Coordinates of C-alpha atoms in Angstrom, one line a residue:
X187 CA 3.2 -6.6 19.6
X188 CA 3.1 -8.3 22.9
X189 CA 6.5 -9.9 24.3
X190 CA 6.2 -13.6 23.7
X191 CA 8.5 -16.0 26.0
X192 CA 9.0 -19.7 26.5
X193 CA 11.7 -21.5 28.5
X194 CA 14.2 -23.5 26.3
X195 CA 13.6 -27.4 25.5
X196 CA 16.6 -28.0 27.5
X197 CA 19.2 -25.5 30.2
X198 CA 20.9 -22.9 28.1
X199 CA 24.3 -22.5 27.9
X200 CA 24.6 -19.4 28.4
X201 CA 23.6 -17.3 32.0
X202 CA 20.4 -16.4 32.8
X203 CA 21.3 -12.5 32.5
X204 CA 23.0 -13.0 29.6
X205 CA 21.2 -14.2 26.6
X206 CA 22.2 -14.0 23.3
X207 CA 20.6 -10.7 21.7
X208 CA 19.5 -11.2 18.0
X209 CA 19.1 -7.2 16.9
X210 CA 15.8 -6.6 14.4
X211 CA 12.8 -8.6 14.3
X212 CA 12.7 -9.4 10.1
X213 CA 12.9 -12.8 8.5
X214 CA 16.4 -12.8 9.3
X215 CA 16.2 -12.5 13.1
X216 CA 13.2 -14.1 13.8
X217 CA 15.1 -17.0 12.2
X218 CA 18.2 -16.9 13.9
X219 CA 16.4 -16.8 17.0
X220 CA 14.1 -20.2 16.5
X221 CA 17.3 -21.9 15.5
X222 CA 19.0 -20.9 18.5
X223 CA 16.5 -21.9 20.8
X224 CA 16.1 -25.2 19.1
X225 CA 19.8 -25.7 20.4
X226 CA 18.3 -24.5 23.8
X227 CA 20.3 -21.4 24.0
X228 CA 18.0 -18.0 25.2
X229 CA 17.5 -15.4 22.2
X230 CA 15.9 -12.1 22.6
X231 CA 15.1 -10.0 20.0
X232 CA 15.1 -6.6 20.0
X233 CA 13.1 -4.7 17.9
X234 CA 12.9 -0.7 17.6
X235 CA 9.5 -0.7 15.8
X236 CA 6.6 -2.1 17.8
X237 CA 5.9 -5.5 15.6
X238 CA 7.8 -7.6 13.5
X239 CA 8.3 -7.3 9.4
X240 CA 8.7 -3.7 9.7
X241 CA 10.4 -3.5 6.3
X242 CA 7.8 -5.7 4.5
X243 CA 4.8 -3.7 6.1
X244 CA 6.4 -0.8 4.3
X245 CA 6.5 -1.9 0.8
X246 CA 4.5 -0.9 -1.7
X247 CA 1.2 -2.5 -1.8
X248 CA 1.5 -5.0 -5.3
X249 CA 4.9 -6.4 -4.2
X250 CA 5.3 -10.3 -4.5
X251 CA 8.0 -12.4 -3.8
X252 CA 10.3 -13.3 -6.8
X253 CA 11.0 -16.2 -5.0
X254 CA 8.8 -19.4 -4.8
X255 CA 6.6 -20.0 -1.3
X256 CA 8.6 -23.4 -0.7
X257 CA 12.0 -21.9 -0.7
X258 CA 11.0 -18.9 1.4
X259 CA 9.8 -20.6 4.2
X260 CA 12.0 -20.2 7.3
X261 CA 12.9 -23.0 9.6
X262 CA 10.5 -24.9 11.3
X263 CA 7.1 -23.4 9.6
X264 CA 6.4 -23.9 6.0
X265 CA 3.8 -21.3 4.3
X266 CA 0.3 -21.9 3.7
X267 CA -0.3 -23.1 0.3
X268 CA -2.9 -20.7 0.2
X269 CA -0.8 -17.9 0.1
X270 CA 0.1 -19.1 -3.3
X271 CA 3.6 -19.5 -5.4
X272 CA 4.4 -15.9 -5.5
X273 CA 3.5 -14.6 -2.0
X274 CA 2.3 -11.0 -1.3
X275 CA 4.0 -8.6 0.6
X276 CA 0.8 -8.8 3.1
X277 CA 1.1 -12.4 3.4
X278 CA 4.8 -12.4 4.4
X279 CA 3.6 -10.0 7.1
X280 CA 1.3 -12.6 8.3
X281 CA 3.6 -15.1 8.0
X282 CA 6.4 -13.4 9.6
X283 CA 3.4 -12.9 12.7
X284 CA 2.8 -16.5 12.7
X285 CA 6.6 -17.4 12.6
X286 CA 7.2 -15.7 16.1
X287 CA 3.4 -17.0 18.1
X288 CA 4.2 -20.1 16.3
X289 CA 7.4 -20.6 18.0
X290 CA 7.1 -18.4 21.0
X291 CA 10.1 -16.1 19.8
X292 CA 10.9 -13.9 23.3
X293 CA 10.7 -10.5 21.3
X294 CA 11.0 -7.0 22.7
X295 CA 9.6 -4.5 20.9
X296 CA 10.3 -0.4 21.3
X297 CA 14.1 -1.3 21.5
X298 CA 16.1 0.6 19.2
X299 CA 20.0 -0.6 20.0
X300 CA 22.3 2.4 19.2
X301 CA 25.4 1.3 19.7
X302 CA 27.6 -2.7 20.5
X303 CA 30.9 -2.3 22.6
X304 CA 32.6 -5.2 23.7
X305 CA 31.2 -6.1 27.4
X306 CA 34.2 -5.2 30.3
X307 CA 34.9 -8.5 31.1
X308 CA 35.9 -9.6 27.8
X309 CA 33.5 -12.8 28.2
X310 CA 30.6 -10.9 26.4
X311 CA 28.8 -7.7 24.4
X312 CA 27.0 -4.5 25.6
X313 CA 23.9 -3.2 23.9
X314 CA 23.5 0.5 24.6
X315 CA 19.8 1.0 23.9
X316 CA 16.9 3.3 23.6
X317 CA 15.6 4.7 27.4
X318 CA 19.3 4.4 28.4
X319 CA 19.4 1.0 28.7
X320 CA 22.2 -1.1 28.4
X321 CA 22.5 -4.7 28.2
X322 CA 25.1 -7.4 28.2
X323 CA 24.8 -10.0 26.1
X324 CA 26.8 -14.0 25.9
X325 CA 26.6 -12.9 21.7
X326 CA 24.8 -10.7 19.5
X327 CA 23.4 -11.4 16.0
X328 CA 22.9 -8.0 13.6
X329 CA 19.8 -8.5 11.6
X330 CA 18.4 -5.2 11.2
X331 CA 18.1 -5.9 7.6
X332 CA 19.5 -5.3 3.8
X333 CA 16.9 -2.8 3.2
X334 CA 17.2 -0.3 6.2
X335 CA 17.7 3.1 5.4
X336 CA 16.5 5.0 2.4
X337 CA 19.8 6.0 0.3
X338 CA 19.4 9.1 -2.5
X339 CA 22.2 10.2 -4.7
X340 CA 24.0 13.7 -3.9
X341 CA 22.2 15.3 -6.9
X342 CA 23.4 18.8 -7.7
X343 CA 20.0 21.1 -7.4
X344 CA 18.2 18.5 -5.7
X345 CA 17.9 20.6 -2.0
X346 CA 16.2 23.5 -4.7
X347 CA 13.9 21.5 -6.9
X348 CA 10.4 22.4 -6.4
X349 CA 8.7 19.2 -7.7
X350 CA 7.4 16.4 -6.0
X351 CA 10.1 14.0 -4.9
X352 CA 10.0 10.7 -3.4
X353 CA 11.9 7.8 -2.4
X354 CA 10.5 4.6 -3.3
X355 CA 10.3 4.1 -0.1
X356 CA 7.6 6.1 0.6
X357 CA 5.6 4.7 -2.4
X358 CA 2.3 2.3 -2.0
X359 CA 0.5 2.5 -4.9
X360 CA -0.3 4.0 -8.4
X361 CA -3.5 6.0 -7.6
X362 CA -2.0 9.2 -6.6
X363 CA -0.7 9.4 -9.5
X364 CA -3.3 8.6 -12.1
X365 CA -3.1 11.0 -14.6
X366 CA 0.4 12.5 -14.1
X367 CA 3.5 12.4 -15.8
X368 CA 6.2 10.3 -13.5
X369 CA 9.7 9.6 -13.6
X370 CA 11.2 6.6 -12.0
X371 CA 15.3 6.4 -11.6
X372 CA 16.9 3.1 -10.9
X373 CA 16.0 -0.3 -12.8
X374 CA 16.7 -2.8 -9.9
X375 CA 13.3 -5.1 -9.1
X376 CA 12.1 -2.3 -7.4
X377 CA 12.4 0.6 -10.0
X378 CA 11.1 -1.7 -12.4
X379 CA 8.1 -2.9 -10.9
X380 CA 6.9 1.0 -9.7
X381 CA 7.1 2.2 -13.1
X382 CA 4.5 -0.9 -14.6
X383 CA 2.5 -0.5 -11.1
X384 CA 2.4 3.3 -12.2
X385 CA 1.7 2.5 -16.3
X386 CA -1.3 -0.1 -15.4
X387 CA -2.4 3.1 -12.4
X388 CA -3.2 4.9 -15.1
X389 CA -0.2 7.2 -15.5
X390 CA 0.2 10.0 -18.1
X391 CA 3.5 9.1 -18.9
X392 CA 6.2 7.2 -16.7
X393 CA 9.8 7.1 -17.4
X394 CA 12.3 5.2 -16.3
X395 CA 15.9 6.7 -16.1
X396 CA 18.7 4.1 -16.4
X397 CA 22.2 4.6 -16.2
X398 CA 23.4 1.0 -16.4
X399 CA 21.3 -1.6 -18.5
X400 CA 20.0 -4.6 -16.3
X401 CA 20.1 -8.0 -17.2
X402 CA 16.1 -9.4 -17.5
X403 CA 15.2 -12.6 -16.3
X404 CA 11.8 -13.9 -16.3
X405 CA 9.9 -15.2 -13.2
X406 CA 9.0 -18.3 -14.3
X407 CA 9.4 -20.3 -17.6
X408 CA 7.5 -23.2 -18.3
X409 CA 7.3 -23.4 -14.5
X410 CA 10.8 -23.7 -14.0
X411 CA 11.5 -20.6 -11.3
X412 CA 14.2 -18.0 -11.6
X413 CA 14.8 -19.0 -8.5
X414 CA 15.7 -23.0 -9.4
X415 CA 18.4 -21.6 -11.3
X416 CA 20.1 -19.5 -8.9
X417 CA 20.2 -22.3 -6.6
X418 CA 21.7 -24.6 -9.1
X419 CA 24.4 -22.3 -10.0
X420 CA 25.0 -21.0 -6.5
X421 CA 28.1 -22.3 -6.3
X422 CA 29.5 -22.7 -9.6
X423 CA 32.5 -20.4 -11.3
X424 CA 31.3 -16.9 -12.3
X425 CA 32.4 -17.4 -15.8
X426 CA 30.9 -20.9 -16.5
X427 CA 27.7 -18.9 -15.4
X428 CA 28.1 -16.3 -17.4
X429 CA 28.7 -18.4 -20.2
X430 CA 25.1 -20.3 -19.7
X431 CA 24.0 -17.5 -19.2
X432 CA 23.8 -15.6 -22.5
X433 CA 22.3 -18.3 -24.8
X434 CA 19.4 -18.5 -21.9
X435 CA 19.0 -14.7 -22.0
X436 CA 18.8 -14.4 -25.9
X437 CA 15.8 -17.1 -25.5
X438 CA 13.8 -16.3 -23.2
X439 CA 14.1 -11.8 -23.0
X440 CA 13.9 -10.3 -26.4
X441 CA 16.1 -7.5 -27.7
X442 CA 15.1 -4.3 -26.1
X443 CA 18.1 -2.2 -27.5
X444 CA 15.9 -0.3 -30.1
X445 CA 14.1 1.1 -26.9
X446 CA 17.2 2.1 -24.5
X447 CA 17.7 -1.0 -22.6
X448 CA 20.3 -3.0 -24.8
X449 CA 22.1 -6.6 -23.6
X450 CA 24.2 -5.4 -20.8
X451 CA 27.4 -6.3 -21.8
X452 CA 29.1 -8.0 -18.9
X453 CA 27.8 -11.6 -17.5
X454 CA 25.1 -12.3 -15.3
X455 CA 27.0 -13.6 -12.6
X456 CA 29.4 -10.7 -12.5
X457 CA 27.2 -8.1 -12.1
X458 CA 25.6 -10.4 -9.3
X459 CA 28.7 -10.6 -7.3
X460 CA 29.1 -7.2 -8.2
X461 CA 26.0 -6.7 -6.2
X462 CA 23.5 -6.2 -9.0
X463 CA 21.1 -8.9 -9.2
X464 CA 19.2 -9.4 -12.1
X465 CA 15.6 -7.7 -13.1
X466 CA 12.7 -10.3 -12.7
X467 CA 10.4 -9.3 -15.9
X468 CA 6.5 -8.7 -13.9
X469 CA 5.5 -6.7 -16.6
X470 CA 8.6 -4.3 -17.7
X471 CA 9.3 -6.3 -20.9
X472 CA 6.1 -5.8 -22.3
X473 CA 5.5 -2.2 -21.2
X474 CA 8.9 -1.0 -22.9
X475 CA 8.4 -2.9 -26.0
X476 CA 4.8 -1.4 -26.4
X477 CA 6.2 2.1 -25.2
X478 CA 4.4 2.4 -22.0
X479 CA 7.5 2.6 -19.9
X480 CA 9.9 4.8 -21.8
X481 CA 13.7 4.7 -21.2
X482 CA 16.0 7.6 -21.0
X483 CA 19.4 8.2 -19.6
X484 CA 20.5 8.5 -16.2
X485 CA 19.8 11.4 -14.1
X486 CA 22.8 14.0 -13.4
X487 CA 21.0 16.8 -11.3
X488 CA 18.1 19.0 -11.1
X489 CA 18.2 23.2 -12.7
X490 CA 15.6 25.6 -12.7
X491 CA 12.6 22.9 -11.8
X492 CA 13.8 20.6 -14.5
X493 CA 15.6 17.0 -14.2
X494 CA 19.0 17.0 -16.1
X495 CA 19.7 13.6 -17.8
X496 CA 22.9 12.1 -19.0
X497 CA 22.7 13.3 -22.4
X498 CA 21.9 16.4 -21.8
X499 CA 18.2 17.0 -22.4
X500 CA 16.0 18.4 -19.3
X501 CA 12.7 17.0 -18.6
X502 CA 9.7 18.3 -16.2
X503 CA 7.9 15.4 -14.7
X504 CA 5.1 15.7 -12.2
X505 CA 6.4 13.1 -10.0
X506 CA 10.2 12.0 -9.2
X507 CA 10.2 8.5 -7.9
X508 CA 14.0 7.7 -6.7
X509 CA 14.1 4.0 -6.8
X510 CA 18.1 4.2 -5.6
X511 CA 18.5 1.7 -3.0
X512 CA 19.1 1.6 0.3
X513 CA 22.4 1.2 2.9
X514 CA 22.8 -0.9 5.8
X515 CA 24.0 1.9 8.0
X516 CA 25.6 -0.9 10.3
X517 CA 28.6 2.1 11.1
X518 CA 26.9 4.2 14.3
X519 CA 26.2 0.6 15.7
X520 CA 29.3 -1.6 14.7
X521 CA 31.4 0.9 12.8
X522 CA 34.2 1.1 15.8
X523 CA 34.7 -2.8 15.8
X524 CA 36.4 -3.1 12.5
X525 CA 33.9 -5.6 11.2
X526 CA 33.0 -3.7 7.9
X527 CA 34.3 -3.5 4.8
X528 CA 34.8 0.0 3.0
X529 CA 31.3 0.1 1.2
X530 CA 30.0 -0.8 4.8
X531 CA 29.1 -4.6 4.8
X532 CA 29.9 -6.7 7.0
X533 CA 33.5 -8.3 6.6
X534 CA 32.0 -11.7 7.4
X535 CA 28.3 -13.4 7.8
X536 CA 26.3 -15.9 8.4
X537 CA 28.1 -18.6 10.3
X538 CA 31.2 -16.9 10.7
X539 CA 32.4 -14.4 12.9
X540 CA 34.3 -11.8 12.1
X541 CA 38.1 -13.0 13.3
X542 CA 38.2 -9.1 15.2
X543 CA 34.7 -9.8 17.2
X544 CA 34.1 -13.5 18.5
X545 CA 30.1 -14.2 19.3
X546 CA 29.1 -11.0 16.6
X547 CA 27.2 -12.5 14.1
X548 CA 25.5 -10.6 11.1
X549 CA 22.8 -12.0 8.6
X550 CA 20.8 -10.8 5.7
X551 CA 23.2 -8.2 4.6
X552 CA 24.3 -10.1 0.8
X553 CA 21.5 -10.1 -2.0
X554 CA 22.1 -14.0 -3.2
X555 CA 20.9 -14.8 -6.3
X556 CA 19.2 -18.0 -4.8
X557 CA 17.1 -16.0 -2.8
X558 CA 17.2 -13.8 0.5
X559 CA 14.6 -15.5 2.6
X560 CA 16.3 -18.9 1.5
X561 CA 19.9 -18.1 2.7
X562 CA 18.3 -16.4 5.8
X563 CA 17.5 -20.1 6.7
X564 CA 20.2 -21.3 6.1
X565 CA 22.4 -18.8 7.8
X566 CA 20.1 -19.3 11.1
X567 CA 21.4 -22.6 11.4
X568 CA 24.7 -22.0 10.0
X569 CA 25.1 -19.1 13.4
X570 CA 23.1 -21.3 16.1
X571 CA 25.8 -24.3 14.8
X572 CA 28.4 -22.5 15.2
X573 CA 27.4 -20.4 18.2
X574 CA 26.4 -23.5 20.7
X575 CA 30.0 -25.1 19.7
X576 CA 31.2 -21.4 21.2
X577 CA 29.4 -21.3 24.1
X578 CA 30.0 -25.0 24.6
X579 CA 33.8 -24.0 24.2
X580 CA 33.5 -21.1 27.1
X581 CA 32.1 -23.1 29.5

């Protein structure tokens, strides 16, 4: 992708050589760097890939968001309505694409940053980045994204199993594996969604290994978004949610328990905060209750070309799919600041710096149950806000 550049509406406040560096060109940054130009402060963004979306263009192929078109739009461009309510994975692509022309985002691509120090001066940051360059920033703003780096569980036997193995990120789509007997591990959106992509793709058999049962949510009822509610209840206590919660599940998600996946038995909202957000139903309800998707237990390890479950029995799939997640790996860039927590997140985001690192900003890093692309937007303005009061401050 080309660099794109266009002078600020009015003088930034910050020195020509020193522009604020926004770090990954996803939703997130692209975001953060409109909203700080619309306050006339320089953003660049770097980007190590050479386009921006890199995460969404490596989805797998039937992927929709579970969030509506209207409250995924980022600020200053709305999505086509032709894109639909639930936009595709290659549509965000486009969108994202658009986003950037649209507001002439100053991108540099082929930029992998390695590594943020404090500058020497005190007044600023220094990117060391790929080709041994470094650069000084006014501010930086992390946004390399919640979904960065593949994470699989330290499985005894793994390094010696002989089967085919993959990470879900390296899935696309069902057709290799028409006709073979697959197991999925995780039941998070993803997990879920791979093992009905793989059951209407004409799988043997798919199975879907579960260690902790999921709460179920569906999409849409009557209209009314998943999504609605989230935002509604954004804000309220975690146990009046909870609360609501239950009656609303018993309604709308039938009773799954006499095929493996029973009603989790801690709230909604806790397991949300706890970092677990809830299962949007695109199929998964149906294909367990009619046996297409069976449920077994968690996996413990791998022996003798066989997967070990939790209670004990060993099964030979075809196909592994690990559906386990992913980490942020934010330590080789900001580890040595003391501006993570001890599972690695940021301490603060958003609009607010960490108290340790003035002008380090960080976005995209919680999973909110309102919707990621929605608080992205909102966080953009939240850190141009509260950066041009900063830079106002140094002058």
């Amino acid at each position: 992708m080309a660099d794109t550049r266009s002078a600020p509406a009015r003088p930034s406040p910050t020195p020509a050589d020193r522009p604020v560096y926004v770090i990954g060109a996803g939703p997130g940054g692209l975001a953060a760097a409109h909203a700080l130009g619309e306050r006339g402060i320089r953003a660049v963004v770097l980007e190590k890939t050479d386009g921006v979306g890199a995460s969404w263009r490596r989805h797998y192929d039937r992927l929709h968001l579970h969030t509506t078109r209207r409250l995924s739009a980022l600020p200053g461009l709305a999505m086509p309505r032709r894109f639909g309510r639930w936009v595709s994975r290659d549509n965000v692509v486009r969108y994202l694409e658009k986003y950037a022309e649209h507001h002439a985002l100053e991108i540099a691509t082929g930029v992998e940053v390695h590594r943020v120090e404090r500058a020497e001066d005190g007044t600023g940051w220094l990117l060391h980045a790929s080709g041994g360059r470094q650069l000084t920033g006014s501010a930086v703003v992390v946004a390399t994204g919640f979904n960065h780096t593949p994470r699989v569980p330290d499985w005894p036997g793994l390094a010696e199993y002989g089967g085919e193995f993959l990470h879900a990120a390296a899935y696309r789509n069902a057709e290799p594996y028409a006709g073979r007997d697959v197991l999925v591990v995780g039941i998070g959106n993803t997990g879920a969604e791979i093992a009905v992509d793989l059951v209407e793709g004409g799988a043997a058999r798919v199975r879907l290994a579960v260690r902790t049962a999921p709460h179920i949510v569906r999409r849409s009822t009557a209209g009314w978004a998943a999504q609605y509610t989230g935002v509604l209840v954004r804000r309220l206590p975690v146990r009046l949610v909870d609360r609501l919660a239950r009656p609303l599940a018993r309604a709308s998600t039938p009773d799954l328990s006499a095929h493996g996946l029973p009603r989790p038995g801690t709230g909604l909202y806790s397991r949300v905060r706890e970092g677990a957000i809830p299962v949007q139903d695109v199929g998964l309800i149906d294909a367990v209750r009619t046996g297409r998707v069976e449920i077994v237990a968690a996996v413990e390890g791998f022996e003798d070309g066989k997967v070990v479950l939790a209670d004990g029995s060993r099964i030979a799939p075809d196909t592994v799919i690990a559906a386990t997640g992913y980490v942020r790996a934010l330590e080789g860039l900001v580890g040595h600041l003391g501006v993570l927590d001890e599972r690695g997140r940021p301490v603060a985001h958003g609009g607010r710096a960490p108290r340790e690192a003035p002008g380090l900003y960080f976005t995209g890093y919680t999973n909110p149950i309102s919707g990621m692309l929605r608080e992205l937007a909102l966080d953009a303005r939240k850190i141009a806000k509260h950066l041009a009061g900063e830079l106002h401050t140094r002058r």
